[in-house]
Every structure is written in structure tokens, then in C-alpha cells.
Amino acid sequence: MPKNKNKSSTSFIVYLTGFIASALFLIAFISVPLLQEKPSTASFSSVYTKTIKNADMENYPEKNKLQIEEYFQISPDLFEEVQFDRTDDALNANELLLVKFDNDAAALKFEEAVNSRIDAQKNTYESYAPEAYDLVKDAQVRIHKNYALYVVGSEAKKIADQFEEAL
Amino acid sequence: MTFTSLSFLFVFLPVTWLINRFLPSLKIRNIFLILASWLFYAWSGPSGLVILTLMTFLIYFSGLLLNTEKVEENLARRRAVFWISVGLLVYLLFFYKYLKVWLSPFINVASLDIVAPVGLSFYTFSAISYLADVYMRKSPPCKSFLDMALFVSFFGKVTMGPIVEYHSFSSQLSNRPVTRNQMYEASALFIRGFAKKALIADQLANCFSQLNANSTALGAWVCMLAYVFQLYFDFSGYSDMAIAVGRFFGFELPVNFDHPFRADSVKDIWNRWHISLSHWFRDYIYFPLGGSRCSKLKAARNLMIVWILTGIWHGASLNFLAWGLYFGILLCIEKFVLKDRWNKVNHMARVLIIFMIFCFGFVFFYSTSLSNSFFHYKALFGMGEGGMMDARALFVLREYFLLLVTAAIFSGNMRQTLQNQLIVRCKRAAPLILVVLYLLIGVLALAMVIGSTSQAFLYAAF
Amino acid sequence: MLYMILPVVAIITLIINLVLPDKAFSGQENRSLAQLPKLSFSTIASGDFFTDFNSWFSDQFVGRSFYREMDFLLKRGEGLREINDVFIGKGTLLYPIEYNPKTAQANIDAINTFASLSGLPTNVVIADAAASIESNRLPTSAPRLTTTEFYKKNISSLEDSVHYVDINKSLKKHADEYIFYKSDHHWTSLGAFYGFQTFASDCLETQVSKKDYNIMQITDDFQGTLFYKTGDFLLKDNIDIYVPTDNPDYVVTKDNKKSRSIYDEKKLKSNNQYEVFLGANQAVVKIEMDNDSNRRLLLFKDSYANSFIQFLLPYYREITIVDPRYYYGSINELVQQNYPTEVLFLYCFDIFNNSDSLSKVMDRYAFENQPANEETDE
């Protein structure tokens, strides 16, 4: 009789522990992603340098930030800092846009503008320049609390990953 | 991974079946099937797999805990364990499906990145069924974690049902022979389900989407009919494939559809449409509330509660609640007001009227919101902006007329009738002809699946 | 029996799929095909591996082009007459009519702006949509949209100094001839010829007929943009070139590369044979003729003009061709460097209504040319 009771006590504790642990893990798992991201304290120039490190920037000459109005239909005044790199050759799909901002509205506008740009570029290249089309299809868009990046190119993913590490 | 994806049809399913067939013991088969199911589930989103496994652990430990002496003898403790577990599962559903929609008027939810894991509604209900079966002492708790995992995650049902109740499934975990006849039936069923989805449902979806915004009466009617048939062939096709897949591995999954358009009363509809869901609500909400074995008022209340919940289960927005209320109220009327008088109406007339009632109810289902529902209802009665018809509605009807008629015919018993006729007329050649026909249909369905995997050229290619 | 055949067929298909080498590009779909995804912890954790695997397996599936053709036949057989917005008409594919009054008007305003600021004689040709000219070839009961509003409202708002050439009457007259490709949204060289005939009599004071050209068929298996949109593999087109009998020698300069022909024969082996006219879309192309003409043309165009240019060669000394969709430079520069004597805007209805690059380019032009002491209200 005592042996049974011991067995049932241990199993009770085991099951209770398992029960509580699963419950806690479940709650933790769904709550964690909700925690808000903190803004990055890195400086704009350091973020930019680290983002493009070791990448072949030959196809990304710097452009005047005022021209993002023409390409993306948004005003550079929305952002604290802007870096826009692109050639004049419209048939070259490579482009890079890095912005720093201090409010969520700017992030939303950036996302909208960049997605429209991607759609427009796809429109332009489809059926005529499949290689350029593929590059645009794999465009990287990374939006964080106070920095955002949009990059198209053969090294887009690498550049985008380096961007996130730089934050 | 969906059942109609090429990765499933030509990689996952045949390889899993082949390995399963040559494994020596049932226990090893179970372990293998769990791993395969987890891989299948992870294919649609690895983070969902964490939820699935944590949920499995939760109900596993709950079930065992409920059965320990310390808990068993104390009603308060039993209740606590049960309701905490169920509460957690319901909270999961709330968090992933309803939080954003219901809380959006009160707090800023736009920045919350919440994506529901595939099939959450289905396997959560399976999990709740297990807890309830153990709590109500319908089944002993599952002692093996492996069996528990297989019950929750079996890939044949994890993403889209049928919702399996534990007490009817548990014995199959330890014993499920596969006979040749079963395999033959299952193969045919698999192809039929596949054809239902690829040849009919997916094509009607195009008809529906073209007329969804159409405000003419013709457009609204064709849209409604296209949607109802699309939904039926899509869901019943998928359920057919699920049952077939289950049978390939020895499982008998519950039937989900039984010629719903032959229903001759509202109650009958729900004996024939998404049967596993109706049964779940009946067994775990309706009966525990008292069912109809109580005062008429209470019985009506129970019905309405069930239907409000059924509506909400399908979606978070108000139009789904309206859908649930629609059928709940109709059922109450049928049960408490009309009673036997409805049965005296001519059968054919009943079937037609019920079909119309069904279609009208589902307008709430495919509308995106309550106001969108009213847009559709207005159009159905010719009071929409477009009037009675326009060129687009006529054109789409012309294009899809053949398909709609085919869908209507084959939602009855046509397939079975044709098959029987073939067997009668061709006698010995019939089995061979049937095999050739099934393979042909399979190839056609495959062609349409592949045709839909092309990148949609949505932009002008100038 | 069925239960034995199914797994065997599935596994054999799997093996064949694994054994056959992967293709990089699909001619039938004109896009690159997905390749084998990388297997790593991060690609699995993010779920990318699985979606990429699905794409890879489906893109490389054995017999894919055959199944797609079967899918098209099934769709057509069951009654479908519109795929991806393109109509499957009677013996031809037709691109839908999309009238965008705002875009159209913006482009018209752009033309007006240019004409007034540059002061150059300006002609405008806007070819009507194939679905409008060949409307009797639309599938039965297809919604029939018209382009009349565009021509009545927008075209009439062109300044009086701008000369609009109506080629559509002539196109309509010849609608039963092969003036539009069956599988492509462009007009054929015959259609361009009829358009040129009207333009020549209107602006060049010349009457031309087919006798003035050597007409040569250079391909009979052209499948164009509408083929890629619908998958209708049953229709194939011929491409003819019209070489004027009195054609001058000329040099084409594109992208700093020079050539002696406006026809790019290499394109006949490509997926877009229409590019035989002038090659792939370019921002600026300059053609210099060796003739006595003292006329220099500045041509703003979309791809419709590509097959029109062959007719223009004998009449100009120089033709500078600009496609505003790809040109991000300065129009002022273009005008100053090439000093044209006249301007032609040659468009088709579809692009004129769908692309506002013309108006954007002219906004820049207006900005560049605003008088120094005036404020713009932009």
C-alpha cells in the first residue's frame, strides 16, 4: 500500500510539473514576440558602413536624397537621415535605400513606398529583362524601430543581414 | 504543405507510405508517423510546430494529472486542472484568431505581428475533445506521449480536419490493420477528392472572385452559387483526401460530408455538412449544457449558444457571428415552431427551399464584413447599384455555365450512378476501365494544379 | 489494382524528378525557374527552406510544359474565354481596354507642356486598342468597353499647336486584315504600315503604298506577350519587315554601340521575337541616315513605335528615339544635343493610359525650363 502511494505521489508531482511547465512555456512562447523592439543606438554612418561592408558597391553610386521623391514618391523630410544609391541606368535593377527615423508613421510610409516601387519595377522588367525581374523579386526590405533598409541586387540578402547586425 | 501541392503528392506521401509499409512493428510505425506529421506541419511554418508540441505536452500531462489519486478524489482539483487546460487552449485560439480583430477598436494592434499557425482551430478542438473525454470519464487518459502526439498531429487531419474526437480514435492508435479492399477504396477516394478540388473547386474560385464585387442581380446570384459549390467541392474534396490518406495508414477518420445539397431541413444540413464540427459542438457544448432534455427555453438557449460559438469558430468578424445566428434562429424555428409541419411539405420542394436557405446563409460567410454582406443581399434582390445584369456578369456566367452545371450534377449521386452503370454494362472490363478513368482524371487534375503554379502575370507586359 | 499503381507511379515520378537535371529558365513561361534551396538551420527555422523546396519541386516537375498546355486546353474546353485578363477571342488574343482618364490626361498635358515650351512642330499618333478595332473578334458576350471617351475627351484637349493624326479610321477600315498579332499586344508591320500611310499623307505630304517596300517574312513562330499571359500555345504569328525600296544607309547608336541595322536578328531566337525591331527596350536610340533630308525627328514612344520606325527612315536625316519609361535624364539635353526640327509622340492606347512616365519626364522638363523669375506652383 505505501509503495503504491509513493508511486502515485511521485507520478502526481511529475505530472503536475509537466503540466505547469507546458502551460508556462506556451504562455511564454506566444508572449515573447509581442515585446516591443527597442530603437538602435548606432549612428547612421556606422550602420551604413557596416551594411555595405565587403559588398561590391560598383553598381550603387550615391544619389542625391532629394531624388527619392522621384523614385519612391515620398519626401526625404519624413526621415532623419537618408542614403540612396542607384545608377541612372533604368535597366539596371540595383538600388539601395537606407533611412533613419523617429516615428512609426515614417516606417509605415517607407514600407508602402518601397512596396509600390517593387511592384512598379517588376512591372517594368517583366517579360523584357528576366534577370532584372528576378533581382527585384528577391528585393530585401527590413524595417525596424528606427532604421529601415530596402536593397535590390545580387548581394541583397547579405547586405540586408549585415544591416540587421549593425543595429 | 497542402494535399494538392506537388511536394505532398510526389514526395511526402509516397515516401512516407513506402517507409511505413515496411516498418516492422506498430510502435515503430507510430513513432515514424509522428515524426513525419511534425515534418509535414513544420512545412507550413516551423514556429507553429512549437505550439503544436507544447499543446500536446499540456493535454498529455493534464490527462494524466486528472487521473492521479490526489486529483481524482477532489472535485475542486479536477475542475481546476480541466478548466485551466481548456482555458489555456481557448486563450490560444483567442490570441491568434480573435485578439487583433476584437481589440482593434480599443488598442493599437497594428504593430502586433500575430500570425495564426495553420490548422489551429482544428487541432485545438481535437485537443479539447481529449480533455473533455478524460474529464467526463468517457476515456481513460492516454498513457503514452507518442500516442498523444499521434492523435493531435497526424498529418492526415492536422491542418484542415476532420475534427476527431478522442474516444473514437484512441483504439486505432494501438490497432489498425490495412486491408487490400480498404486500400483500393482509399485510392479511388483520394483521386476523387483531388479531382473535386483541382477540377471544380479551384476553377469556380475564379468565377467567384470575378463576381464578388459585382452589384448586379445576375452577378450576385452566380457569385453565390459559384461560392457554395466551390466551398463544397473544396472542403469535401480535401476531406475525401484526408480520409483516404488516413486509410493508407490504417486510420478511419470520420466522414465530413454526406451529400449536403440533398438536405430537406435545416437540421439535416448540419447532419451532412462539416459533420465532424457539428458533432463536436453537439458532444462538447450542446449535450453538457443540457441539450434538449430540459425546458424549451433552455433548449433554445443551448442551440443559440452552440450556433453563436460555431459562427465565431469560423471567423472573428461580425459577419460570421451573423452567419451563426442565422442558422441558430432557423434551427430554433424549425424545432420549436414548425415542428412536424415542415415534414408534410413536398420533398422536392423542401430540398430546393433548404438549398436556397443554405446559399443565402452563406452570403455572410463569403462577405468580408457585415456591410459587405448587405451589399451582396441588396444585389441578390436586384436592388444593387448595377441593377439586374451587366456585361461582365453575363460573360462570366457564359464562361462558367458548363462548370456550374457539372458541379450541381456531381454534388448528388451522379458519380456513384455512373460507376454502377459502367459495372452493369461492361461487366468484366469494368475494373480496368475504372482504373483507366481514375488515372485519366488524376492526370487532368494534376495538369490543372500545375497550371495554377505558374506565376500569375498580373501586370501588363509591355 | 489502383492502389498498387498510384504509389508506383508517384515514386517513379519522384525518382525521375530527382534524376533529371534542373532547368534554369522556362521559355514557355519566360521566367527563370527556382533552383534547389540551401539546407541550413536558419532556412529551416524561418520556414524559407520549405517554401523554396515547394517552388523548386514544382518548377522543375517533369513534363511541366506539357501539363500547362493540357491545363490551357481544359480551361478553354470548359468555356473559359479570359485568362489573366486577356480575352481568348476568335482566332486571336486580345488585351483588355483599360481607360485611365487621370493618367491619360496627365500624359496629354505633358505633350502640351512640351509643345509649348520647346516651340517645335509636334505631331501625335495614338493607335487605338486592338480590342476596340477588332472588337468583333472578342469572345461572345465579352464586355465591350470602348475607347471613344478617350478620343473625344482627352485627345480634344490637345493644344491647337499640336497636330493629332487620326490613324484609327484607316486601321478600322482594314480591321479584317492581319493588322494585330494574335499572340501579342502589338500591331503587325502591316498595321504599322496602314498607320504610317495616314501619317505620311498627313505630315510628310507623301502617298505610300505596299509597292514602295520589300516585304519579307522573317519568322513564322512568334509567340508574344499575350501567349505568356494566357498559355495559349495554339496561336503563332508571322513577323514581316517592310524595307523601303529607297532606303538610305544608316547608323544606329544604342548604349554607345553602333550598328547598321534597326533589326536585331539575334532576337528571332529569343523568347521575345518582337524585339527584332530595335532590340530590347532602351532609353535612347539615335539613328543617323545618309540622305539629303533636312528633317530631324525627336520621337517619344512606347514599344508600338518599334515596328513603325522602319517606315520613317527615308524621310529624316536623324531620328532620336526616347522611351520615357526608361529615360531618367534631361530632355533639355536631348533637344540641345540633337536639335530636332519636329517631334512625334507615337503611342498605343494601352500604354498611354497605363504609364505616367511621359508626364513625369515632362514635369522635369518643365521644371528645368521654368523662367528664372517666375514661381512654379508645383
mmCIF file of C-alpha atoms in Angstrom, chain C residues 40-271:
data_model
loop_
_atom_site.group_PDB
_atom_site.id
_atom_site.type_symbol
_atom_site.label_atom_id
_atom_site.label_comp_id
_atom_site.label_asym_id
_atom_site.label_seq_id
_atom_site.Cartn_x
_atom_site.Cartn_y
_atom_site.Cartn_z
ATOM 1 C CA SER C 40 20.629 25.153 -43.242
ATOM 2 C CA PHE C 41 19.362 25.724 -39.744
ATOM 3 C CA SER C 42 18.346 29.290 -40.467
ATOM 4 C CA THR C 43 16.444 28.474 -43.639
ATOM 5 C CA ILE C 44 14.519 25.772 -41.802
ATOM 6 C CA ALA C 45 13.797 27.886 -38.742
ATOM 7 C CA SER C 46 12.429 30.688 -40.883
ATOM 8 C CA GLY C 47 10.419 28.274 -42.999
ATOM 9 C CA ASP C 48 12.098 29.563 -46.167
ATOM 10 C CA PHE C 49 13.561 26.185 -46.948
ATOM 11 C CA PHE C 50 10.123 24.616 -47.164
ATOM 12 C CA THR C 51 8.559 27.264 -49.387
ATOM 13 C CA ASP C 52 11.657 27.259 -51.593
ATOM 14 C CA PHE C 53 11.539 23.492 -51.775
ATOM 15 C CA ASN C 54 7.926 23.655 -52.901
ATOM 16 C CA SER C 55 8.811 26.193 -55.603
ATOM 17 C CA TRP C 56 11.809 24.196 -56.708
ATOM 18 C CA PHE C 57 9.933 20.923 -56.917
ATOM 19 C CA SER C 58 7.005 22.399 -58.781
ATOM 20 C CA ASP C 59 9.140 24.474 -61.157
ATOM 21 C CA GLN C 60 11.326 21.502 -62.046
ATOM 22 C CA PHE C 61 8.497 18.989 -62.256
ATOM 23 C CA VAL C 62 8.973 16.631 -65.186
ATOM 24 C CA GLY C 63 6.588 17.358 -68.019
ATOM 25 C CA ARG C 64 5.645 20.755 -66.622
ATOM 26 C CA SER C 65 5.188 22.408 -70.013
ATOM 27 C CA PHE C 66 3.068 19.520 -71.202
ATOM 28 C CA TYR C 67 0.793 19.781 -68.146
ATOM 29 C CA ARG C 68 0.475 23.535 -68.586
ATOM 30 C CA GLU C 69 -0.643 23.057 -72.154
ATOM 31 C CA MET C 70 -3.160 20.453 -71.012
ATOM 32 C CA ASP C 71 -4.366 22.877 -68.357
ATOM 33 C CA PHE C 72 -4.945 25.510 -71.043
ATOM 34 C CA LEU C 73 -6.906 23.092 -73.217
ATOM 35 C CA LEU C 74 -9.050 22.080 -70.249
ATOM 36 C CA LYS C 75 -9.778 25.683 -69.354
ATOM 37 C CA ARG C 76 -10.632 26.566 -72.897
ATOM 38 C CA GLY C 77 -12.677 23.414 -73.335
ATOM 39 C CA GLU C 78 -14.833 24.065 -70.307
ATOM 40 C CA GLY C 79 -15.692 27.511 -71.619
ATOM 41 C CA LEU C 80 -13.123 29.925 -70.267
ATOM 42 C CA ARG C 81 -12.522 32.836 -72.618
ATOM 43 C CA GLU C 82 -10.470 35.081 -70.408
ATOM 44 C CA ILE C 83 -7.234 34.161 -68.704
ATOM 45 C CA ASN C 84 -5.270 36.651 -66.627
ATOM 46 C CA ASP C 85 -7.466 39.426 -68.010
ATOM 47 C CA VAL C 86 -6.611 38.635 -71.637
ATOM 48 C CA PHE C 87 -9.523 37.629 -73.836
ATOM 49 C CA ILE C 88 -9.313 34.459 -75.881
ATOM 50 C CA GLY C 89 -11.082 35.797 -78.923
ATOM 51 C CA LYS C 90 -11.955 34.354 -82.277
ATOM 52 C CA GLY C 91 -8.612 33.374 -83.711
ATOM 53 C CA THR C 92 -6.719 35.932 -81.678
ATOM 54 C CA LEU C 93 -5.847 37.025 -78.156
ATOM 55 C CA LEU C 94 -6.980 40.473 -77.084
ATOM 56 C CA TYR C 95 -5.601 42.663 -74.353
ATOM 57 C CA PRO C 96 -8.381 44.339 -72.302
ATOM 58 C CA ILE C 97 -9.196 48.021 -72.662
ATOM 59 C CA GLU C 98 -8.163 49.956 -69.561
ATOM 60 C CA TYR C 99 -9.101 53.594 -69.757
ATOM 61 C CA ASN C 100 -7.495 55.693 -67.030
ATOM 62 C CA PRO C 101 -8.696 59.229 -67.512
ATOM 63 C CA LYS C 102 -6.269 60.682 -64.966
ATOM 64 C CA THR C 103 -3.176 59.082 -66.436
ATOM 65 C CA ALA C 104 -4.302 59.792 -69.973
ATOM 66 C CA GLN C 105 -4.927 63.438 -69.200
ATOM 67 C CA ALA C 106 -1.595 63.764 -67.396
ATOM 68 C CA ASN C 107 0.150 62.464 -70.485
ATOM 69 C CA ILE C 108 -1.841 64.781 -72.758
ATOM 70 C CA ASP C 109 -0.881 67.701 -70.528
ATOM 71 C CA ALA C 110 2.718 66.549 -70.793
ATOM 72 C CA ILE C 111 2.543 66.718 -74.578
ATOM 73 C CA ASN C 112 1.013 70.175 -74.395
ATOM 74 C CA THR C 113 3.720 71.304 -71.983
ATOM 75 C CA PHE C 114 6.447 70.032 -74.233
ATOM 76 C CA ALA C 115 4.989 71.552 -77.366
ATOM 77 C CA SER C 116 4.614 74.996 -75.809
ATOM 78 C CA LEU C 117 7.997 75.054 -74.061
ATOM 79 C CA SER C 118 10.021 73.663 -76.934
ATOM 80 C CA GLY C 119 8.223 75.521 -79.669
ATOM 81 C CA LEU C 120 8.844 72.618 -82.068
ATOM 82 C CA PRO C 121 6.188 71.353 -84.516
ATOM 83 C CA THR C 122 4.565 68.436 -82.712
ATOM 84 C CA ASN C 123 2.569 65.518 -84.106
ATOM 85 C CA VAL C 124 0.684 62.973 -82.057
ATOM 86 C CA VAL C 125 -0.337 59.468 -83.080
ATOM 87 C CA ILE C 126 -2.148 57.218 -80.619
ATOM 88 C CA ALA C 127 -3.086 53.841 -82.036
ATOM 89 C CA ASP C 128 -6.370 52.543 -80.746
ATOM 90 C CA ALA C 129 -6.509 49.343 -78.705
ATOM 91 C CA ALA C 130 -6.737 46.100 -80.649
ATOM 92 C CA ALA C 131 -9.809 45.132 -78.643
ATOM 93 C CA SER C 132 -11.515 48.237 -79.934
ATOM 94 C CA ILE C 133 -10.517 47.952 -83.587
ATOM 95 C CA GLU C 134 -11.019 44.210 -83.751
ATOM 96 C CA SER C 135 -13.980 44.247 -81.382
ATOM 97 C CA ASN C 136 -15.868 41.748 -83.498
ATOM 98 C CA ARG C 137 -13.212 39.194 -82.621
ATOM 99 C CA LEU C 138 -13.860 39.415 -78.897
ATOM 100 C CA PRO C 139 -15.416 36.268 -77.432
ATOM 101 C CA THR C 140 -19.209 36.198 -77.497
ATOM 102 C CA SER C 141 -20.802 38.134 -74.655
ATOM 103 C CA ALA C 142 -17.478 39.627 -73.623
ATOM 104 C CA PRO C 143 -17.937 43.022 -72.021
ATOM 105 C CA ARG C 144 -17.306 45.542 -74.773
ATOM 106 C CA LEU C 145 -15.513 48.559 -73.461
ATOM 107 C CA THR C 146 -14.888 51.428 -75.796
ATOM 108 C CA THR C 147 -12.125 53.919 -76.199
ATOM 109 C CA THR C 148 -14.354 56.662 -77.594
ATOM 110 C CA GLU C 149 -14.317 58.703 -74.407
ATOM 111 C CA PHE C 150 -10.544 58.876 -74.552
ATOM 112 C CA TYR C 151 -10.505 60.110 -78.102
ATOM 113 C CA LYS C 152 -13.387 62.506 -77.552
ATOM 114 C CA LYS C 153 -12.365 63.997 -74.233
ATOM 115 C CA ASN C 154 -8.633 63.692 -73.753
ATOM 116 C CA ILE C 155 -7.420 63.972 -77.315
ATOM 117 C CA SER C 156 -9.574 67.028 -77.887
ATOM 118 C CA SER C 157 -7.759 68.772 -75.048
ATOM 119 C CA LEU C 158 -4.536 68.814 -77.047
ATOM 120 C CA GLU C 159 -3.403 72.334 -77.771
ATOM 121 C CA ASP C 160 -4.193 73.730 -81.198
ATOM 122 C CA SER C 161 -0.491 73.940 -81.950
ATOM 123 C CA VAL C 162 -0.230 70.172 -81.554
ATOM 124 C CA HIS C 163 -1.242 68.177 -84.609
ATOM 125 C CA TYR C 164 -3.159 64.971 -83.905
ATOM 126 C CA VAL C 165 -3.018 62.398 -86.699
ATOM 127 C CA ASP C 166 -6.010 60.061 -86.700
ATOM 128 C CA ILE C 167 -4.717 56.739 -87.995
ATOM 129 C CA ASN C 168 -7.528 54.774 -86.407
ATOM 130 C CA LYS C 169 -10.001 55.349 -89.234
ATOM 131 C CA SER C 170 -7.639 53.564 -91.565
ATOM 132 C CA LEU C 171 -6.950 50.785 -89.064
ATOM 133 C CA LYS C 172 -10.659 50.254 -88.615
ATOM 134 C CA LYS C 173 -11.092 50.019 -92.366
ATOM 135 C CA HIS C 174 -8.516 47.258 -92.536
ATOM 136 C CA ALA C 175 -9.661 45.552 -89.336
ATOM 137 C CA ASP C 176 -10.275 42.258 -91.078
ATOM 138 C CA GLU C 177 -6.677 42.075 -92.228
ATOM 139 C CA TYR C 178 -3.781 40.775 -90.170
ATOM 140 C CA ILE C 179 -3.012 44.116 -88.555
ATOM 141 C CA PHE C 180 -2.598 42.906 -84.973
ATOM 142 C CA TYR C 181 -0.628 39.921 -83.782
ATOM 143 C CA LYS C 182 -2.697 37.016 -82.474
ATOM 144 C CA SER C 183 -0.437 36.271 -79.529
ATOM 145 C CA ASP C 184 0.991 39.705 -78.813
ATOM 146 C CA HIS C 185 -0.471 43.092 -77.972
ATOM 147 C CA HIS C 186 1.490 44.936 -80.670
ATOM 148 C CA TRP C 187 0.315 45.769 -84.149
ATOM 149 C CA THR C 188 1.855 43.874 -87.045
ATOM 150 C CA SER C 189 4.060 45.586 -89.578
ATOM 151 C CA LEU C 190 1.005 45.675 -91.829
ATOM 152 C CA GLY C 191 -0.895 47.541 -89.118
ATOM 153 C CA ALA C 192 2.073 49.887 -88.707
ATOM 154 C CA PHE C 193 2.092 50.349 -92.467
ATOM 155 C CA TYR C 194 -1.524 51.490 -92.532
ATOM 156 C CA GLY C 195 -0.760 53.811 -89.630
ATOM 157 C CA PHE C 196 2.247 55.175 -91.480
ATOM 158 C CA GLN C 197 0.241 55.618 -94.647
ATOM 159 C CA THR C 198 -2.043 58.061 -92.850
ATOM 160 C CA PHE C 199 0.870 59.772 -91.101
ATOM 161 C CA ALA C 200 2.774 60.125 -94.367
ATOM 162 C CA SER C 201 -0.108 61.720 -96.201
ATOM 163 C CA ASP C 202 -0.812 63.998 -93.254
ATOM 164 C CA CYS C 203 2.645 65.095 -92.132
ATOM 165 C CA LEU C 204 5.097 64.126 -94.850
ATOM 166 C CA GLU C 205 2.927 65.116 -97.805
ATOM 167 C CA THR C 206 3.583 61.725 -99.387
ATOM 168 C CA GLN C 207 1.355 58.913 -100.514
ATOM 169 C CA VAL C 208 2.798 55.452 -99.994
ATOM 170 C CA SER C 209 1.631 52.005 -100.993
ATOM 171 C CA LYS C 210 2.897 48.500 -100.413
ATOM 172 C CA LYS C 211 4.737 48.647 -103.705
ATOM 173 C CA ASP C 212 7.182 51.042 -102.105
ATOM 174 C CA TYR C 213 8.530 48.329 -99.852
ATOM 175 C CA ASN C 214 10.272 44.985 -99.945
ATOM 176 C CA ILE C 215 8.109 42.903 -97.638
ATOM 177 C CA MET C 216 9.902 39.927 -96.132
ATOM 178 C CA GLN C 217 8.661 37.389 -93.625
ATOM 179 C CA ILE C 218 11.371 36.765 -91.067
ATOM 180 C CA THR C 219 9.651 34.338 -88.728
ATOM 181 C CA ASP C 220 6.519 32.228 -88.526
ATOM 182 C CA ASP C 221 6.641 31.023 -84.948
ATOM 183 C CA PHE C 222 6.427 34.233 -82.958
ATOM 184 C CA GLN C 223 4.638 33.877 -79.621
ATOM 185 C CA GLY C 224 4.315 37.168 -77.830
ATOM 186 C CA THR C 225 3.266 38.738 -74.566
ATOM 187 C CA LEU C 226 -0.332 37.543 -74.736
ATOM 188 C CA PHE C 227 0.890 33.989 -75.147
ATOM 189 C CA TYR C 228 2.822 34.296 -71.904
ATOM 190 C CA LYS C 229 -0.211 35.698 -70.152
ATOM 191 C CA THR C 230 -2.671 33.070 -71.274
ATOM 192 C CA GLY C 231 -0.670 29.982 -72.113
ATOM 193 C CA ASP C 232 -2.500 29.758 -75.442
ATOM 194 C CA PHE C 233 0.060 27.735 -77.327
ATOM 195 C CA LEU C 234 -2.215 27.159 -80.302
ATOM 196 C CA LEU C 235 -1.606 30.590 -81.836
ATOM 197 C CA LYS C 236 1.576 31.507 -83.648
ATOM 198 C CA ASP C 237 2.386 34.665 -85.522
ATOM 199 C CA ASN C 238 4.422 35.766 -88.521
ATOM 200 C CA ILE C 239 6.592 38.833 -88.414
ATOM 201 C CA ASP C 240 7.203 40.776 -91.615
ATOM 202 C CA ILE C 241 9.653 43.557 -92.171
ATOM 203 C CA TYR C 242 8.950 46.383 -94.584
ATOM 204 C CA VAL C 243 12.177 47.674 -96.079
ATOM 205 C CA PRO C 244 11.604 50.802 -98.171
ATOM 206 C CA THR C 245 12.872 50.325 -101.702
ATOM 207 C CA ASP C 246 14.596 53.690 -101.451
ATOM 208 C CA ASN C 247 16.082 53.004 -98.028
ATOM 209 C CA PRO C 248 19.131 55.081 -97.189
ATOM 210 C CA ASP C 249 22.194 53.737 -95.404
ATOM 211 C CA TYR C 250 22.070 54.490 -91.728
ATOM 212 C CA VAL C 251 23.831 54.003 -88.422
ATOM 213 C CA VAL C 252 22.035 53.098 -85.228
ATOM 214 C CA THR C 253 23.568 54.186 -81.946
ATOM 215 C CA LYS C 254 22.310 52.477 -78.807
ATOM 216 C CA ASP C 255 24.044 52.474 -75.495
ATOM 217 C CA ASN C 256 27.200 53.792 -77.182
ATOM 218 C CA LYS C 257 27.204 50.800 -79.522
ATOM 219 C CA LYS C 258 26.772 51.312 -83.219
ATOM 220 C CA SER C 259 25.173 49.047 -85.787
ATOM 221 C CA ARG C 260 23.963 49.264 -89.374
ATOM 222 C CA SER C 261 20.557 47.771 -88.946
ATOM 223 C CA ILE C 262 17.469 48.544 -86.942
ATOM 224 C CA TYR C 263 16.661 44.860 -86.983
ATOM 225 C CA ASP C 264 18.274 42.721 -84.314
ATOM 226 C CA GLU C 265 18.260 39.273 -85.880
ATOM 227 C CA LYS C 266 19.543 37.605 -82.735
ATOM 228 C CA LYS C 267 16.168 38.305 -81.134
ATOM 229 C CA LEU C 268 14.491 35.879 -83.521
ATOM 230 C CA LYS C 269 15.964 33.110 -81.435
ATOM 231 C CA SER C 270 14.852 34.683 -78.154
ATOM 232 C CA ASN C 271 11.667 34.489 -76.156
#
